[in-house]
Coordinates of N, CA and C in Angstrom, one line a residue:
M12 N -124.2 265.5 -71.9 CA -125.1 264.5 -71.7 C -126.4 265.0 -71.2
T13 N -127.5 264.5 -71.7 CA -128.8 264.9 -71.1 C -129.1 264.0 -69.9
D14 N -130.0 264.5 -69.1 CA -130.4 263.8 -67.8 C -131.4 262.7 -68.0
D15 N -132.0 262.7 -69.2 CA -133.1 261.7 -69.4 C -132.7 260.4 -70.1
R16 N -131.4 260.3 -70.6 CA -130.9 259.1 -71.2 C -129.4 259.0 -71.1
Q17 N -129.0 257.7 -71.3 CA -127.5 257.4 -71.2 C -127.2 256.2 -72.0
R18 N -126.0 256.1 -72.4 CA -125.5 254.9 -73.2 C -125.7 253.6 -72.3
I19 N -126.1 252.5 -72.9 CA -126.4 251.3 -72.1 C -125.1 250.8 -71.5
D20 N -124.0 250.8 -72.2 CA -122.7 250.3 -71.6 C -122.3 251.2 -70.4
K21 N -122.5 252.4 -70.5 CA -122.1 253.3 -69.4 C -123.1 253.1 -68.2
W22 N -124.4 252.9 -68.5 CA -125.3 252.7 -67.4 C -125.1 251.4 -66.7
L23 N -124.8 250.3 -67.4 CA -124.4 249.0 -66.8 C -123.2 249.2 -65.9
W24 N -122.3 250.0 -66.3 CA -121.1 250.2 -65.5 C -121.4 251.0 -64.3
H25 N -122.2 252.1 -64.4 CA -122.5 252.9 -63.3 C -123.4 252.2 -62.3
A26 N -124.3 251.3 -62.8 CA -125.2 250.5 -61.9 C -124.4 249.3 -61.3
R27 N -123.2 249.2 -61.5 CA -122.3 248.1 -61.0 C -122.8 246.7 -61.3
V28 N -123.3 246.6 -62.5 CA -123.7 245.2 -63.0 C -122.4 244.5 -63.4
V29 N -121.4 245.3 -64.0 CA -120.1 244.8 -64.4 C -119.0 245.7 -63.8
R30 N -117.8 245.2 -63.8 CA -116.7 245.9 -63.1 C -116.1 247.0 -64.0
T31 N -116.0 246.8 -65.3 CA -115.4 247.8 -66.2 C -116.4 248.1 -67.3
R32 N -116.1 249.3 -67.9 CA -117.0 249.8 -69.0 C -116.7 248.9 -70.2
S33 N -115.5 248.5 -70.4 CA -115.2 247.7 -71.6 C -115.9 246.3 -71.5
S34 N -116.0 245.8 -70.3 CA -116.7 244.5 -70.2 C -118.2 244.7 -70.4
A35 N -118.7 245.9 -70.0 CA -120.1 246.2 -70.3 C -120.3 246.3 -71.8
A36 N -119.4 246.9 -72.5 CA -119.5 247.0 -73.9 C -119.5 245.6 -74.6
A37 N -118.6 244.8 -74.1 CA -118.4 243.4 -74.6 C -119.7 242.6 -74.4
L38 N -120.3 242.8 -73.2 CA -121.5 242.1 -72.8 C -122.6 242.5 -73.8
V39 N -122.7 243.7 -74.2 CA -123.7 244.2 -75.1 C -123.5 243.7 -76.5
T40 N -122.2 243.8 -77.0 CA -122.0 243.4 -78.4 C -122.0 241.9 -78.5
E41 N -121.9 241.1 -77.5 CA -122.0 239.6 -77.6 C -123.5 239.2 -77.5
G42 N -124.4 240.1 -77.3 CA -125.8 239.8 -77.3 C -126.4 239.3 -76.0
H43 N -125.7 239.6 -74.9 CA -126.2 239.2 -73.6 C -127.1 240.2 -72.9
V44 N -127.5 241.3 -73.6 CA -128.3 242.3 -73.0 C -129.5 242.6 -73.9
R45 N -130.6 242.7 -73.2 CA -131.9 243.0 -73.9 C -132.4 244.3 -73.3
L46 N -133.0 245.1 -74.1 CA -133.6 246.4 -73.7 C -135.1 246.3 -74.1
N47 N -136.0 246.3 -73.1 CA -137.4 246.2 -73.3 C -137.7 245.0 -74.2
G48 N -137.1 243.9 -74.0 CA -137.3 242.6 -74.7 C -136.6 242.5 -76.0
E49 N -135.9 243.5 -76.5 CA -135.2 243.4 -77.7 C -133.7 243.3 -77.5
R50 N -133.1 242.4 -78.2 CA -131.6 242.3 -78.1 C -130.9 243.5 -78.5
V51 N -129.9 244.0 -77.8 CA -129.2 245.2 -78.1 C -127.8 244.7 -78.7
S52 N -127.4 245.3 -79.8 CA -126.2 244.9 -80.4 C -125.2 246.0 -80.4
A53 N -125.6 247.2 -80.1 CA -124.7 248.4 -80.1 C -124.6 248.9 -78.7
S54 N -123.4 249.1 -78.2 CA -123.2 249.6 -76.8 C -123.6 251.1 -76.7
S55 N -123.8 251.8 -77.8 CA -124.1 253.2 -77.8 C -125.6 253.4 -77.7
R56 N -126.4 252.3 -77.6 CA -127.9 252.4 -77.6 C -128.3 253.1 -76.3
P57 N -129.1 254.2 -76.4 CA -129.5 254.9 -75.1 C -130.6 254.2 -74.4
V58 N -130.5 254.3 -73.0 CA -131.6 253.8 -72.1 C -132.2 255.0 -71.5
K59 N -133.4 254.9 -71.1 CA -134.1 256.1 -70.4 C -134.8 255.5 -69.2
A60 N -135.2 256.4 -68.3 CA -135.9 255.9 -67.1 C -137.1 255.2 -67.5
G61 N -137.3 254.1 -66.8 CA -138.5 253.2 -67.0 C -138.2 252.1 -67.9
D62 N -137.1 252.1 -68.6 CA -136.7 250.9 -69.5 C -136.4 249.7 -68.6
V63 N -136.6 248.5 -69.2 CA -136.3 247.3 -68.5 C -135.1 246.6 -69.2
V64 N -134.0 246.4 -68.5 CA -132.8 245.9 -69.0 C -132.7 244.4 -68.5
T65 N -132.5 243.5 -69.4 CA -132.3 242.1 -69.0 C -130.9 241.7 -69.4
V66 N -130.1 241.2 -68.4 CA -128.7 240.9 -68.5 C -128.5 239.5 -68.2
A67 N -127.9 238.7 -69.1 CA -127.5 237.3 -68.8 C -126.0 237.3 -68.5
L68 N -125.7 237.0 -67.2 CA -124.4 237.2 -66.7 C -124.1 236.1 -65.7
D69 N -123.1 235.2 -66.0 CA -122.6 234.2 -65.0 C -123.8 233.2 -64.7
R70 N -124.4 232.7 -65.7 CA -125.5 231.7 -65.5 C -126.7 232.3 -64.8
V71 N -126.8 233.6 -64.6 CA -127.9 234.2 -63.9 C -128.5 235.3 -64.9
V72 N -129.8 235.3 -64.9 CA -130.4 236.4 -65.7 C -131.0 237.4 -64.7
R73 N -130.6 238.6 -64.9 CA -131.1 239.7 -64.0 C -131.9 240.6 -64.8
I74 N -133.1 241.0 -64.2 CA -134.0 241.9 -64.9 C -134.0 243.2 -64.0
L75 N -133.6 244.3 -64.6 CA -133.4 245.6 -63.9 C -134.3 246.6 -64.6
K76 N -134.9 247.4 -63.8 CA -135.7 248.5 -64.3 C -134.9 249.8 -64.0
V77 N -134.7 250.6 -65.0 CA -133.9 251.8 -64.9 C -134.7 252.9 -64.2
T78 N -134.1 253.4 -63.1 CA -134.8 254.4 -62.3 C -134.0 255.7 -62.3
G79 N -132.7 255.7 -62.7 CA -132.0 257.0 -62.8 C -130.7 256.8 -63.4
F80 N -129.9 257.9 -63.5 CA -128.6 258.0 -64.1 C -127.6 258.7 -63.2
A81 N -126.3 258.5 -63.5 CA -125.3 259.2 -62.8 C -124.2 259.7 -63.7
E82 N -123.6 260.8 -63.3 CA -122.5 261.4 -64.1 C -121.2 260.6 -63.9
R83 N -121.1 260.1 -62.6 CA -119.8 259.4 -62.3 C -120.2 258.1 -61.6
R84 N -119.3 257.1 -61.7 CA -119.6 255.8 -61.0 C -119.3 256.0 -59.6
G85 N -120.3 255.7 -58.8 CA -120.2 255.9 -57.3 C -120.1 254.6 -56.6
N86 N -120.4 254.6 -55.3 CA -120.3 253.4 -54.5 C -121.5 252.5 -54.7
A87 N -121.6 251.4 -54.0 CA -122.7 250.5 -54.2 C -124.1 251.1 -53.8
D88 N -124.1 252.0 -52.8 CA -125.3 252.7 -52.3 C -125.8 253.6 -53.5
A89 N -124.9 254.3 -54.1 CA -125.3 255.1 -55.2 C -125.8 254.3 -56.4
A90 N -125.2 253.1 -56.6 CA -125.6 252.3 -57.7 C -127.0 251.7 -57.5
R91 N -127.4 251.5 -56.3 CA -128.7 250.9 -56.0 C -129.8 251.9 -56.3
L92 N -129.5 253.2 -56.4 CA -130.5 254.2 -56.7 C -130.8 254.3 -58.2
L93 N -129.9 253.7 -59.0 CA -130.0 253.7 -60.5 C -130.9 252.7 -61.1
C94 N -131.2 251.6 -60.3 CA -132.1 250.6 -60.8 C -132.8 249.9 -59.7
E95 N -133.9 249.2 -60.2 CA -134.7 248.4 -59.3 C -134.6 247.0 -59.8
D96 N -134.2 246.0 -59.0 CA -134.1 244.6 -59.4 C -135.5 244.0 -59.4
I97 N -136.0 243.6 -60.6 CA -137.3 243.0 -60.6 C -137.2 241.5 -61.1
T98 N -136.1 240.9 -60.8 CA -135.8 239.5 -61.2 C -136.7 238.7 -60.3
P99 N -137.6 237.8 -60.9 CA -138.4 236.9 -60.1 C -137.5 235.9 -59.4
I100 N -137.9 235.6 -58.2 CA -137.1 234.6 -57.4 C -137.5 233.2 -57.8
S101 N -136.6 232.4 -58.3 CA -136.9 231.1 -58.7 C -137.0 230.2 -57.5
P102 N -137.7 229.1 -57.6 CA -137.8 228.1 -56.5 C -136.5 227.5 -56.1
L103 N -135.6 227.3 -57.1 CA -134.3 226.8 -56.9 C -133.4 227.7 -56.1
R104 N -133.5 229.0 -56.5 CA -132.7 230.0 -55.8 C -133.2 230.2 -54.4
E105 N -134.5 230.2 -54.2 CA -135.1 230.3 -52.9 C -134.7 229.2 -52.0
A106 N -134.7 227.9 -52.5 CA -134.3 226.8 -51.7 C -132.9 226.8 -51.4
A107 N -132.0 227.3 -52.3 CA -130.6 227.4 -52.0 C -130.4 228.4 -50.9
A108 N -131.1 229.5 -50.9 CA -130.9 230.6 -49.9 C -131.4 230.0 -48.6
A109 N -132.5 229.3 -48.6 CA -133.0 228.7 -47.3 C -132.0 227.7 -46.7
Q110 N -131.4 226.9 -47.6 CA -130.4 225.9 -47.1 C -129.1 226.6 -46.7
A111 N -128.8 227.7 -47.3 CA -127.6 228.4 -46.9 C -127.6 229.0 -45.5
E112 N -128.8 229.2 -45.0 CA -128.9 229.8 -43.7 C -128.7 228.7 -42.7
R113 N -127.7 228.8 -41.9 CA -127.3 227.8 -40.9 C -127.4 228.5 -39.5
N114 N -127.7 227.7 -38.5 CA -127.8 228.3 -37.2 C -126.4 228.7 -36.7
P115 N -126.3 229.8 -36.1 CA -125.0 230.3 -35.6 C -124.4 229.3 -34.7
G116 N -123.1 229.0 -34.8 CA -122.4 228.1 -34.0 C -122.6 226.6 -34.4
S117 N -123.2 226.3 -35.5 CA -123.4 224.9 -35.9 C -122.2 224.4 -36.6
G118 N -121.2 225.2 -36.8 CA -120.0 224.7 -37.5 C -120.1 224.6 -39.0
R119 N -119.1 223.9 -39.5 CA -119.1 223.8 -41.0 C -120.1 222.8 -41.4
P120 N -120.5 222.9 -42.7 CA -121.5 221.8 -43.2 C -120.8 220.5 -43.2
T121 N -121.6 219.5 -43.0 CA -121.0 218.1 -43.1 C -120.9 217.7 -44.6
K122 N -120.3 216.6 -44.9 CA -120.1 216.2 -46.2 C -121.5 215.9 -46.9
Q123 N -122.4 215.4 -46.1 CA -123.7 215.1 -46.7 C -124.4 216.4 -47.0
E124 N -124.3 217.4 -46.1 CA -125.0 218.7 -46.4 C -124.3 219.4 -47.6
R125 N -123.0 219.3 -47.7 CA -122.3 219.9 -48.8 C -122.8 219.3 -50.1
R126 N -122.9 217.9 -50.2 CA -123.3 217.2 -51.4 C -124.8 217.6 -51.7
A127 N -125.6 217.7 -50.7 CA -127.0 218.1 -50.9 C -127.1 219.5 -51.5
T128 N -126.3 220.4 -51.0 CA -126.2 221.8 -51.6 C -125.7 221.8 -53.0
D129 N -124.7 221.0 -53.3 CA -124.2 220.9 -54.6 C -125.2 220.3 -55.6
R130 N -126.0 219.3 -55.2 CA -127.0 218.8 -56.0 C -128.1 219.8 -56.3
L131 N -128.5 220.6 -55.2 CA -129.5 221.6 -55.4 C -129.1 222.7 -56.3
L132 N -127.8 223.1 -56.2 CA -127.3 224.2 -57.1 C -126.8 223.7 -58.4
D133 N -126.9 222.3 -58.6 CA -126.5 221.7 -59.9 C -125.0 221.9 -60.2
R134 N -124.2 221.7 -59.1 CA -122.8 221.8 -59.3 C -122.2 220.4 -59.3
E135 N -121.2 220.2 -60.1 CA -120.6 218.9 -60.1 C -119.1 219.1 -59.6
R136 N -118.7 218.0 -59.0 CA -117.3 218.1 -58.5 C -116.5 217.0 -59.1

């Protein structure tokens, strides 16, 4: 392997975007991954430093800039060195994070607060 490029499925696995390499390959072949704005259909497609990878995963779209590669899959700290998260923060996500912050010792959320959070996050029960 050269140090300047790596297979996209392997990079997604090393960057800890997914748990297994086979699920990374499935994500690519199902068309949920874009490389520099173009949909990737082959998991063997190489990525290089500076490329922008867009991943649609679990109702969330993450935009990652490739900053490095690894020979082996390491811990979460090592994975953070492989990419830079450039996903813009949406107002909905920002509001949900603000509401999720509770004062220490304030106890569990009330039913009214839970329902407001569910409405904000567009969850149905």
